[in-house]
Amino acid sequence: MKKTILFLTLAGLSQFTYAAEEAEQPSPSPIKFGLYAGLTYGGDEVGKLYYEDDSTERVKAGGLYTVGASLSANVWQQVDVQVNLGYHADSASASNGDMTFSRIVFEAIPYYRLNESVSLGLGLTLHSNVELDSDFTEDATFESATGVVLSGKYALANTNSEFELRFVSQEYTLEKVGSFNVIQDYTVDAKHIGVYYHYMF
């Protein structure tokens, strides 16, 4: 009888210790910070450089590279909201000058996690400080504009890495050329696709 009681007591202590260890394990943080970089393609041509060898290089409203930081928060079960702040630009260079089309990008994208790896999102993007800076012509300024982001993300298991495939519907309205205001509406299509890499921590 004493051996039986001792065995039951030890078993109970073992289960209690295991439960305590489980309780002590920290739960995943509902808020994550991240850095990202990406490549994009699309949009209207907003500038072109001609070289002496008869080659050309185009600058597009939807290109070409982007870098930024993000904050992601779990707001409800399988729903996360990610906020991105970044710089997006396309450029062309020559020995006698450069041409760059750039903007500051702010995004808010709700995501639904289908499983541990795949998330789908649909959100809004706000582009400000939209400018074409050129050493060859007058600079051009565009109005701030909002657009729509369709995003799919894939998280690599046991890492902090995520890959994103996205489509952005966006257009810009020309505001100034040099110091002169533009009276007539002139819009530039900036729709593009992109592939991003995110590192979350």
PDB file of N, CA and C in Angstrom, residues 2 13 18 27 31 54-55 64-65 76 78 80 85 90 99 105 115 141 153 158 162-163 171 182 193 197-198 200:
ATOM      1  N   LYS A   2       1.936   1.291   0.836  1.00  0.00           N
ATOM      2  CA  LYS A   2       2.814   2.457   0.892  1.00  0.00           C
ATOM      3  C   LYS A   2       3.495   2.695  -0.448  1.00  0.00           C
ATOM      4  N   LEU A  13       3.311  14.618  -8.794  1.00  0.00           N
ATOM      5  CA  LEU A  13       4.326  15.667  -8.799  1.00  0.00           C
ATOM      6  C   LEU A  13       4.922  15.854 -10.179  1.00  0.00           C
ATOM      7  N   TYR A  18       5.493  19.185 -15.015  1.00  0.00           N
ATOM      8  CA  TYR A  18       5.374  19.332 -16.467  1.00  0.00           C
ATOM      9  C   TYR A  18       4.422  20.470 -16.820  1.00  0.00           C
ATOM     10  N   SER A  27       4.570  32.906 -24.479  1.00  0.00           N
ATOM     11  CA  SER A  27       3.732  32.816 -25.671  1.00  0.00           C
ATOM     12  C   SER A  27       4.286  33.743 -26.742  1.00  0.00           C
ATOM     13  N   ILE A  31       2.943  41.277 -31.377  1.00  0.00           N
ATOM     14  CA  ILE A  31       3.482  42.366 -32.196  1.00  0.00           C
ATOM     15  C   ILE A  31       4.878  42.007 -32.680  1.00  0.00           C
ATOM     16  N   ASP A  54      23.319  54.107 -78.672  1.00  0.00           N
ATOM     17  CA  ASP A  54      21.936  53.963 -79.151  1.00  0.00           C
ATOM     18  C   ASP A  54      21.062  53.103 -78.244  1.00  0.00           C
ATOM     19  N   SER A  55      21.548  52.703 -77.086  1.00  0.00           N
ATOM     20  CA  SER A  55      20.714  51.992 -76.125  1.00  0.00           C
ATOM     21  C   SER A  55      19.921  53.005 -75.299  1.00  0.00           C
ATOM     22  N   LEU A  64      11.163  50.535 -59.161  1.00  0.00           N
ATOM     23  CA  LEU A  64      11.817  49.280 -59.524  1.00  0.00           C
ATOM     24  C   LEU A  64      12.231  48.560 -58.251  1.00  0.00           C
ATOM     25  N   TYR A  65      12.627  49.356 -57.237  1.00  0.00           N
ATOM     26  CA  TYR A  65      13.116  48.771 -55.987  1.00  0.00           C
ATOM     27  C   TYR A  65      12.487  49.508 -54.804  1.00  0.00           C
ATOM     28  N   TRP A  76      -6.826  39.394 -34.057  1.00  0.00           N
ATOM     29  CA  TRP A  76      -7.903  38.468 -33.725  1.00  0.00           C
ATOM     30  C   TRP A  76      -7.633  37.119 -34.366  1.00  0.00           C
ATOM     31  N   GLN A  78      -6.791  34.395 -36.394  1.00  0.00           N
ATOM     32  CA  GLN A  78      -5.938  34.245 -37.577  1.00  0.00           C
ATOM     33  C   GLN A  78      -5.805  35.531 -38.397  1.00  0.00           C
ATOM     34  N   ASP A  80      -4.085  39.211 -38.855  1.00  0.00           N
ATOM     35  CA  ASP A  80      -2.994  40.130 -38.529  1.00  0.00           C
ATOM     36  C   ASP A  80      -3.161  41.408 -39.349  1.00  0.00           C
ATOM     37  N   LEU A  85       6.181  51.181 -43.861  1.00  0.00           N
ATOM     38  CA  LEU A  85       6.636  52.519 -44.222  1.00  0.00           C
ATOM     39  C   LEU A  85       7.931  52.363 -45.002  1.00  0.00           C
ATOM     40  N   ASP A  90      12.494  54.222 -58.956  1.00  0.00           N
ATOM     41  CA  ASP A  90      13.119  53.705 -60.171  1.00  0.00           C
ATOM     42  C   ASP A  90      14.064  54.790 -60.665  1.00  0.00           C
ATOM     43  N   MET A  99      18.312  60.362 -63.459  1.00  0.00           N
ATOM     44  CA  MET A  99      16.871  60.568 -63.463  1.00  0.00           C
ATOM     45  C   MET A  99      16.264  59.575 -62.473  1.00  0.00           C
ATOM     46  N   VAL A 105       6.091  55.566 -49.188  1.00  0.00           N
ATOM     47  CA  VAL A 105       4.934  54.666 -49.198  1.00  0.00           C
ATOM     48  C   VAL A 105       4.529  54.308 -47.768  1.00  0.00           C
ATOM     49  N   ASN A 115      -2.799  29.122 -42.956  1.00  0.00           N
ATOM     50  CA  ASN A 115      -2.100  28.113 -42.156  1.00  0.00           C
ATOM     51  C   ASN A 115      -0.834  28.760 -41.595  1.00  0.00           C
ATOM     52  N   THR A 141       6.384  67.122 -60.046  1.00  0.00           N
ATOM     53  CA  THR A 141       5.809  66.727 -58.762  1.00  0.00           C
ATOM     54  C   THR A 141       4.396  66.219 -58.987  1.00  0.00           C
ATOM     55  N   LYS A 153       1.626  36.166 -48.736  1.00  0.00           N
ATOM     56  CA  LYS A 153       2.914  35.963 -48.069  1.00  0.00           C
ATOM     57  C   LYS A 153       3.116  34.488 -47.737  1.00  0.00           C
ATOM     58  N   ASN A 158      10.432  27.802 -39.114  1.00  0.00           N
ATOM     59  CA  ASN A 158      11.557  27.896 -38.170  1.00  0.00           C
ATOM     60  C   ASN A 158      12.560  28.992 -38.531  1.00  0.00           C
ATOM     61  N   GLU A 162      10.083  35.861 -44.529  1.00  0.00           N
ATOM     62  CA  GLU A 162       8.830  35.776 -45.271  1.00  0.00           C
ATOM     63  C   GLU A 162       9.039  36.313 -46.684  1.00  0.00           C
ATOM     64  N   PHE A 163       8.397  35.663 -47.642  1.00  0.00           N
ATOM     65  CA  PHE A 163       8.415  36.135 -49.027  1.00  0.00           C
ATOM     66  C   PHE A 163       7.010  36.582 -49.401  1.00  0.00           C
ATOM     67  N   GLU A 171      -2.405  55.135 -59.307  1.00  0.00           N
ATOM     68  CA  GLU A 171      -2.137  56.121 -60.344  1.00  0.00           C
ATOM     69  C   GLU A 171      -1.818  57.466 -59.698  1.00  0.00           C
ATOM     70  N   VAL A 182       0.223  72.573 -62.928  1.00  0.00           N
ATOM     71  CA  VAL A 182      -0.411  71.963 -64.097  1.00  0.00           C
ATOM     72  C   VAL A 182      -1.916  72.146 -63.977  1.00  0.00           C
ATOM     73  N   ILE A 193       3.460  44.841 -60.187  1.00  0.00           N
ATOM     74  CA  ILE A 193       3.603  43.633 -59.382  1.00  0.00           C
ATOM     75  C   ILE A 193       4.947  43.716 -58.665  1.00  0.00           C
ATOM     76  N   TYR A 197      11.022  40.577 -49.829  1.00  0.00           N
ATOM     77  CA  TYR A 197      11.561  39.726 -48.763  1.00  0.00           C
ATOM     78  C   TYR A 197      11.418  40.482 -47.443  1.00  0.00           C
ATOM     79  N   HIS A 198      10.833  39.821 -46.438  1.00  0.00           N
ATOM     80  CA  HIS A 198      10.648  40.414 -45.113  1.00  0.00           C
ATOM     81  C   HIS A 198      11.460  39.634 -44.084  1.00  0.00           C
ATOM     82  N   MET A 200      11.417  39.384 -40.060  1.00  0.00           N
ATOM     83  CA  MET A 200      10.647  39.776 -38.887  1.00  0.00           C
ATOM     84  C   MET A 200      11.420  39.435 -37.615  1.00  0.00           C
TER      85      MET A 200
END
